[in-house]
mmCIF file of C-alpha atoms in Angstrom:
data_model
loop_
_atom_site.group_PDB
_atom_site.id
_atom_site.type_symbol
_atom_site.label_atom_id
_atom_site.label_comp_id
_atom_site.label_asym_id
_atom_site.label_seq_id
_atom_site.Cartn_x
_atom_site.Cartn_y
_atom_site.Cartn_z
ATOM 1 C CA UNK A 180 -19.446 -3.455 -80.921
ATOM 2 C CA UNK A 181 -22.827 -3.972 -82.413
ATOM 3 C CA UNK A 182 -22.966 -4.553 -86.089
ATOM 4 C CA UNK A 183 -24.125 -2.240 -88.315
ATOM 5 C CA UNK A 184 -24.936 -3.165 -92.039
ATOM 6 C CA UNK A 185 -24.272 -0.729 -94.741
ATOM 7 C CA UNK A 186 -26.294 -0.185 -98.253
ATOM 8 C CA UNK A 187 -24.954 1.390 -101.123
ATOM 9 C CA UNK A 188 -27.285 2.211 -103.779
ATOM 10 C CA UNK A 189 -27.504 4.791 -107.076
ATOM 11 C CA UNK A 190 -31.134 5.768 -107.122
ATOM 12 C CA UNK A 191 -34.162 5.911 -104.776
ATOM 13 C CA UNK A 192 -36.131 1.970 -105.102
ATOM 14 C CA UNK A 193 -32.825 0.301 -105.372
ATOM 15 C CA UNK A 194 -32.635 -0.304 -101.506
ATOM 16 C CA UNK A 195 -36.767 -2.153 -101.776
ATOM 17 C CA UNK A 196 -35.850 -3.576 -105.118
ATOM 18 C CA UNK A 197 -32.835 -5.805 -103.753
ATOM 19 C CA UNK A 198 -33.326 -5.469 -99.976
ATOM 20 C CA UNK A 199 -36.276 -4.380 -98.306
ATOM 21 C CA UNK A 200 -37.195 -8.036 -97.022
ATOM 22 C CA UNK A 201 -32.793 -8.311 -95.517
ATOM 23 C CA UNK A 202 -33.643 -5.008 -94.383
ATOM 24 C CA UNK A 203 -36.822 -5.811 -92.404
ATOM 25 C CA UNK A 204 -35.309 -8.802 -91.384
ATOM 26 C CA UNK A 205 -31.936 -7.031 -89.256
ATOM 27 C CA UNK A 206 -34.428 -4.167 -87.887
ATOM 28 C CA UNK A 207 -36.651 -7.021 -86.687
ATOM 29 C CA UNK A 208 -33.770 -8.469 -84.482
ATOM 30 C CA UNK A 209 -32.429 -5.038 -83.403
ATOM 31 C CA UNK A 210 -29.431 -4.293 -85.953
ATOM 32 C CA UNK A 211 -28.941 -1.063 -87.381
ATOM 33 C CA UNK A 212 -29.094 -0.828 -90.868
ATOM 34 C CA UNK A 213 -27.912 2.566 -92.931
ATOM 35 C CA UNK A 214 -28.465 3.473 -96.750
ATOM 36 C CA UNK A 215 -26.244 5.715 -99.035
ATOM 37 C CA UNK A 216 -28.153 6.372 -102.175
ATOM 38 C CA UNK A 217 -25.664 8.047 -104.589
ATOM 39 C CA UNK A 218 -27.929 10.302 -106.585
ATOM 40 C CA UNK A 219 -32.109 11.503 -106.105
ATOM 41 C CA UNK A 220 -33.179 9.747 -109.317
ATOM 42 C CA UNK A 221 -34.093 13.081 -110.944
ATOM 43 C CA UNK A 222 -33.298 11.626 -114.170
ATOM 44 C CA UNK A 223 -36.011 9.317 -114.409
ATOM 45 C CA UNK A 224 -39.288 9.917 -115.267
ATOM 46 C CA UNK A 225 -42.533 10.766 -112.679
ATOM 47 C CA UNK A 226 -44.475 8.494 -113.517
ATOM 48 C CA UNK A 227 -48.422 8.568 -112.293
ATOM 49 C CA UNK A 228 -47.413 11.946 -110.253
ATOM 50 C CA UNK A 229 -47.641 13.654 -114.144
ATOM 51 C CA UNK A 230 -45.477 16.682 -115.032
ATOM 52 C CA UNK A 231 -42.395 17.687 -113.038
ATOM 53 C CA UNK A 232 -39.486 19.152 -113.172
ATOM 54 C CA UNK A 233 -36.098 17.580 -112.217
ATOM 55 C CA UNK A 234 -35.453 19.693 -108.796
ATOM 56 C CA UNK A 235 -39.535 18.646 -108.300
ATOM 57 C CA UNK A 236 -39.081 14.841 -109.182
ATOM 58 C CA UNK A 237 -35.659 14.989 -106.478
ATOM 59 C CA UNK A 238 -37.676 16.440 -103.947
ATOM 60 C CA UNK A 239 -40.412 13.817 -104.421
ATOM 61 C CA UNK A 240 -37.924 10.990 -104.863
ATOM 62 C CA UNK A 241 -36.788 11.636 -101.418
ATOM 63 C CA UNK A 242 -39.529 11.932 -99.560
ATOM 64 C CA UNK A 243 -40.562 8.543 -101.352
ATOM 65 C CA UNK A 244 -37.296 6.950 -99.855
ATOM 66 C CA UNK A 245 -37.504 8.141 -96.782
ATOM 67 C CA UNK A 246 -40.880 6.492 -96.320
ATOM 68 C CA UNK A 247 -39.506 3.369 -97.469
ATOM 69 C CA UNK A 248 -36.816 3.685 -94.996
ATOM 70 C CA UNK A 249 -38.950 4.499 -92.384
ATOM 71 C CA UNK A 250 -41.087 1.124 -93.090
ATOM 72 C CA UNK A 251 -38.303 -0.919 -93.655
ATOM 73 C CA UNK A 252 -36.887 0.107 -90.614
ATOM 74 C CA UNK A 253 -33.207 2.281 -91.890
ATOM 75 C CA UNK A 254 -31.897 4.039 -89.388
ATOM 76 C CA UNK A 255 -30.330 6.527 -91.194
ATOM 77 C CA UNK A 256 -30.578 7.698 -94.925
ATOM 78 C CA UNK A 257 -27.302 9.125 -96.302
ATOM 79 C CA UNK A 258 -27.965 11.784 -99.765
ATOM 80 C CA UNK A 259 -25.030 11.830 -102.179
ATOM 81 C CA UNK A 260 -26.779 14.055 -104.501
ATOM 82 C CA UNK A 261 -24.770 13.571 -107.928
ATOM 83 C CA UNK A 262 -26.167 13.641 -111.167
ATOM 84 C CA UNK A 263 -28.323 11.002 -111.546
ATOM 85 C CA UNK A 264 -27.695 9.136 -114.982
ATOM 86 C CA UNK A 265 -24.162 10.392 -114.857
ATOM 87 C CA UNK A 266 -21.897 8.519 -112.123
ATOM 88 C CA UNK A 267 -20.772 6.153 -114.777
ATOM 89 C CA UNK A 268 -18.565 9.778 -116.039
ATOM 90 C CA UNK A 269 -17.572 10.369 -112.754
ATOM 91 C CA UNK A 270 -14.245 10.184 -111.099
ATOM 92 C CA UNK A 271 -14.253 6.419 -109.335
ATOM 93 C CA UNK A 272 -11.649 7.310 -106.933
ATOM 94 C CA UNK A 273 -13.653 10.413 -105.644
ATOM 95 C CA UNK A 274 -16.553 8.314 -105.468
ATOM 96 C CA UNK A 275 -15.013 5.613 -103.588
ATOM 97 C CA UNK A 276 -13.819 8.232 -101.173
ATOM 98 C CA UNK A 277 -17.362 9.160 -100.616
ATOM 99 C CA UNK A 278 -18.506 5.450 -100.073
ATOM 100 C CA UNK A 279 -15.586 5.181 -97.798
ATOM 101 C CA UNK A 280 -16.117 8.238 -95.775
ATOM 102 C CA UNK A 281 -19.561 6.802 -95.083
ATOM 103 C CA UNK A 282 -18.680 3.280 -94.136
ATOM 104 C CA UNK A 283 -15.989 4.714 -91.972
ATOM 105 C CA UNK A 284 -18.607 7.591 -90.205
ATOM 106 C CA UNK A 285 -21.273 4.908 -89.889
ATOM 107 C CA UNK A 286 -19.162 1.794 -88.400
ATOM 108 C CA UNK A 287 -20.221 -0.504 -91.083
ATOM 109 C CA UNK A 288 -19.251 -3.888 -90.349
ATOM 110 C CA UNK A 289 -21.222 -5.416 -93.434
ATOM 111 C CA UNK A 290 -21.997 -4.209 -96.636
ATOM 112 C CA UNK A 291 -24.077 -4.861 -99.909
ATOM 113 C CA UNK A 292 -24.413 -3.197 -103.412
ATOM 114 C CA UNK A 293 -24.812 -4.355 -106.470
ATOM 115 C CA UNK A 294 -22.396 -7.141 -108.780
ATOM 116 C CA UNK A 295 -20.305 -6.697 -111.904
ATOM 117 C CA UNK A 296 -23.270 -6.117 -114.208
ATOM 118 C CA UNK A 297 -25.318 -4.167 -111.972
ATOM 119 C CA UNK A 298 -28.190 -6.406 -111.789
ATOM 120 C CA UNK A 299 -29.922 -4.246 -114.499
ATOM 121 C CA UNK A 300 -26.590 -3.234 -116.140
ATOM 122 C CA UNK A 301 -27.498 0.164 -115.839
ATOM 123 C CA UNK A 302 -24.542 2.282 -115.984
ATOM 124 C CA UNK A 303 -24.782 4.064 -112.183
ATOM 125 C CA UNK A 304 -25.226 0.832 -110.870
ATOM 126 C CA UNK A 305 -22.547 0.097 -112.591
ATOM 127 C CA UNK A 306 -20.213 2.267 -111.030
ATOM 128 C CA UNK A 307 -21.280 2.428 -107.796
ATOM 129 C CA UNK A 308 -20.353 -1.463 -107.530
ATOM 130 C CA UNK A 309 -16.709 -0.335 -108.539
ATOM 131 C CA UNK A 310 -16.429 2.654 -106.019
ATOM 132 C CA UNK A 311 -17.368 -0.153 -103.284
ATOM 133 C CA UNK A 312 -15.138 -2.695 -104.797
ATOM 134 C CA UNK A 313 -12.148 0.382 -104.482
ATOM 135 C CA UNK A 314 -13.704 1.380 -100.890
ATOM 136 C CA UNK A 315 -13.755 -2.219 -99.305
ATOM 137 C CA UNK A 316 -10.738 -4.161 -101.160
ATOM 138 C CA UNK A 317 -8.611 -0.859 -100.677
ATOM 139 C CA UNK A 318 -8.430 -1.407 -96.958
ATOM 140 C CA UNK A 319 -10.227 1.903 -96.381
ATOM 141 C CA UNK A 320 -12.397 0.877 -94.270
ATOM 142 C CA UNK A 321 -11.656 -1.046 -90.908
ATOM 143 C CA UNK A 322 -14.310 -1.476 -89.390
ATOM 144 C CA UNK A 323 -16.136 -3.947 -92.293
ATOM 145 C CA UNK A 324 -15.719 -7.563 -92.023
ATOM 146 C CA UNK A 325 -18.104 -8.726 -94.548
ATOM 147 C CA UNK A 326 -18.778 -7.770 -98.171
ATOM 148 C CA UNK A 327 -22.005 -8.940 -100.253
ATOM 149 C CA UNK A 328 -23.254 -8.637 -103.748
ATOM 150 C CA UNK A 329 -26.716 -8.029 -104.039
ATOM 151 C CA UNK A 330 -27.342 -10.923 -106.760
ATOM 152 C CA UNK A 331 -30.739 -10.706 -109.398
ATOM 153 C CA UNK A 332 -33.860 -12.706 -108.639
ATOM 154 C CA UNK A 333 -32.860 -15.126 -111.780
ATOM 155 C CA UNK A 334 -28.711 -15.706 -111.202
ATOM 156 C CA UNK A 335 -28.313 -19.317 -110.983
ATOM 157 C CA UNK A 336 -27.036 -19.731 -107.283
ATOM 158 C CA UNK A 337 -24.060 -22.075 -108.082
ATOM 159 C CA UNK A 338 -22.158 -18.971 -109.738
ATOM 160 C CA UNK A 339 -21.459 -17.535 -106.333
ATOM 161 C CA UNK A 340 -19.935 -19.367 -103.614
ATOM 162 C CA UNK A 341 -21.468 -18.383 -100.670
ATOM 163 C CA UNK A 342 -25.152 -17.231 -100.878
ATOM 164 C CA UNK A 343 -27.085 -16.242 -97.823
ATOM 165 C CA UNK A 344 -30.716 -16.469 -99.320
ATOM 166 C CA UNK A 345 -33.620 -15.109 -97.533
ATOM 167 C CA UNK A 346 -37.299 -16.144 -97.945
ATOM 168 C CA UNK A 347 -39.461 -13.181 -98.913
ATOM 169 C CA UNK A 348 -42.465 -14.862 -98.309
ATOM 170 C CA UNK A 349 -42.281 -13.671 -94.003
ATOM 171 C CA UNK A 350 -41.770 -9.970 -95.387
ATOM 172 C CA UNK A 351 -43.617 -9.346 -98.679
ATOM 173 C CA UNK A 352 -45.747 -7.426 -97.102
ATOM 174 C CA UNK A 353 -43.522 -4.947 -95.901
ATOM 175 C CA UNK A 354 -41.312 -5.382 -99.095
ATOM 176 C CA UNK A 355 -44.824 -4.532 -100.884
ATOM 177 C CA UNK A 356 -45.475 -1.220 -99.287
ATOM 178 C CA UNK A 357 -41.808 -0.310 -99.440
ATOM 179 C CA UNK A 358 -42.341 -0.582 -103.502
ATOM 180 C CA UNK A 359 -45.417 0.857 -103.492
ATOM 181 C CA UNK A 360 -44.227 4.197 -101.100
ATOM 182 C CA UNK A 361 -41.999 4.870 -104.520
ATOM 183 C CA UNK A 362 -44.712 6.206 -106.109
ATOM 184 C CA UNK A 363 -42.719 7.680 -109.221
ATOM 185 C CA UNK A 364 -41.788 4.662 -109.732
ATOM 186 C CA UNK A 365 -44.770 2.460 -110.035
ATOM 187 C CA UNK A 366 -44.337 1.885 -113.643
ATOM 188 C CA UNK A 367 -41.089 0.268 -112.612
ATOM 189 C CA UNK A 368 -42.465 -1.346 -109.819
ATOM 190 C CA UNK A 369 -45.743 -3.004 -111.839
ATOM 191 C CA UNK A 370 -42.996 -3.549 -115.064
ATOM 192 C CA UNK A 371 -41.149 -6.255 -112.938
ATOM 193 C CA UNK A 372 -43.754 -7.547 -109.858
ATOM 194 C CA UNK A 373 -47.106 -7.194 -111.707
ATOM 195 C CA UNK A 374 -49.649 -5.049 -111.948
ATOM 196 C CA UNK A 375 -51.658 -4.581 -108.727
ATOM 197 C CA UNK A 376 -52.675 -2.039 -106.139
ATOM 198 C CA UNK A 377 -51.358 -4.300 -103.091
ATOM 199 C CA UNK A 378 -48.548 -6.121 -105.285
ATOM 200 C CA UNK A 379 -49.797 -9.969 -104.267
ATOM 201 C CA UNK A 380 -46.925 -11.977 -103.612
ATOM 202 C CA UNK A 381 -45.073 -14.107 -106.489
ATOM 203 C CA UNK A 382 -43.929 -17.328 -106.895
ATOM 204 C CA UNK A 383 -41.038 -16.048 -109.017
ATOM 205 C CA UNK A 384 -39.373 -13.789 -107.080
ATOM 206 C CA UNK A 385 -39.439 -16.564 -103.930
ATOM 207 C CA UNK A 386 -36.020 -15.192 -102.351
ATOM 208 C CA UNK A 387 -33.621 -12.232 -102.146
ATOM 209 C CA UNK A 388 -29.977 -13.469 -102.178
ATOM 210 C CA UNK A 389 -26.978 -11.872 -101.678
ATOM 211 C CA UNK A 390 -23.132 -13.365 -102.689
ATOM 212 C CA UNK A 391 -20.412 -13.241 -99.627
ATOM 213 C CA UNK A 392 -17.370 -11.910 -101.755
ATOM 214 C CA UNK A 393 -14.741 -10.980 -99.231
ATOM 215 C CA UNK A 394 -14.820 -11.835 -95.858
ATOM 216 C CA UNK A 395 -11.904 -9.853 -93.337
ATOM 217 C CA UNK A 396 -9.194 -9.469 -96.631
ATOM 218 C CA UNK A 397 -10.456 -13.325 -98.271
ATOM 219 C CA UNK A 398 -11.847 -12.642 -101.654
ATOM 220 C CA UNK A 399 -14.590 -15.289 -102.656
ATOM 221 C CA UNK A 400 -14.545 -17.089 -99.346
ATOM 222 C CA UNK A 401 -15.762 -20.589 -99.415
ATOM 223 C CA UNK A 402 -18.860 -20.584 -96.551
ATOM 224 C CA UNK A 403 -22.129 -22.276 -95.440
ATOM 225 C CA UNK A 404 -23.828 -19.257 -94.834
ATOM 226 C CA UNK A 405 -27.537 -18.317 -92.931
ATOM 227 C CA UNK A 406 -27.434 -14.643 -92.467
ATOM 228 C CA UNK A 407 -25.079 -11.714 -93.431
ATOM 229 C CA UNK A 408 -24.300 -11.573 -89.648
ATOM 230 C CA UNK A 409 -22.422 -14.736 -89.247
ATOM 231 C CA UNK A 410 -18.879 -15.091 -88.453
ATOM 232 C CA UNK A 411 -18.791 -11.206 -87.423
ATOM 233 C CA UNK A 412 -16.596 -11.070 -84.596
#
């Protein structure tokens, strides 16, 4: 069977944040990749698209993923729709059922969402990490064999124990426009890559790296790794 990597996200960005260069990278050799974003991110504010209301800012928030998905090359974008702001409130059992029911539907063999602290510690990123945690280590899904935390651009790589780290350098472009189609989110976007209309590459964010944490029932696995697809069998 032909593997199929699975991201779960809270809000519309978090996929290019943390992923759009892994992303890029799979399409590029032919492997499906699928996103589950848990809310539409109409919470947040519209940035440079001025005054909207929340059903407005969902509705643009969407669109703006989808484009992102589309250029990243997602093969299929999965809506939760819960309150955005508010998953941290929400039953974790019914929202692991939820990330469940879409690992199982979609064959994921692989999957990656955020650690512990969320990379941000905001609180929906939060809890999304423990509904996968309860999805995955619960045994609820068969078909996954591998399990990665999407780690932050400044975690020292000797806390995790296998890192597959990718060079962002071969995609930035892509990773770039993926950003830039979130365009209520700019703010964001400028806030942590700079200030620019075409988002020039930076020496600081030089990878995107992602922590093996379970591996076919083996929490923490010990591994040389290159890619999220190794050892898949």
């Amino acid at each position: 069977m032909a593997p199929v990597v699975a991201f779960i996200y809270a809000h519309p960005d978090d996929e290019s944040f943390g992923s759009a260069c892994l992303i890029r990278s799979l399409a590029d050799r032919g492997i499906r990749s699928v996103l589950l974003c848990a809310t539409r991110g109409d919470a947040g504010r519209p940035g440079p698209l001025g005054p909207m209301t929340p059903e407005q800012l969902a509705a643009a928030r969407e669109i703006e993923l989808q484009t992102a998905c589309d250029l990243l090359g997602v093969s299929t974008v999965k809506h939760l729709g819960l309150p955005d702001g508010k998953l941290a409130g929400m039953d974790r059992l019914a929202l692991a059922d939820a990330v469940a029911d879409f690992l199982n539907e979609t064959g994921a063999t692989v999957v990656v969402t955020f650690p512990e602290d969320g990379i941000s510690g905001h609180p929906d990123h939060i809890a999304i990490h423990h509904a996968v945690n309860e999805a995955v280590f619960g045994g609820r899904c068969p078909h996954v064999q591998k399990y990665y935390y999407n780690l932050p651009f400044n975690r020292d790589m000797a806390e995790a124990t296998s890192v597959v780290r990718l060079e962002t350098t071969p995609y930035w472009k892509v990773k770039a426009e993926a950003l830039l189609a979130h365009r209520s989110q700019r703010f964001s976007v400028e806030k942590a890559f700079g200030g620019s209309e075409t988002l020039r590459e930076s020496t600081e964010f030089p990878y995107e790296s992602f922590g093996l944490v379970w591996l076919r029932g083996e929490k923490n696995p010990v591994r040389n790794e290159e890619s999220v697809l190794d050892d898949l069998i």
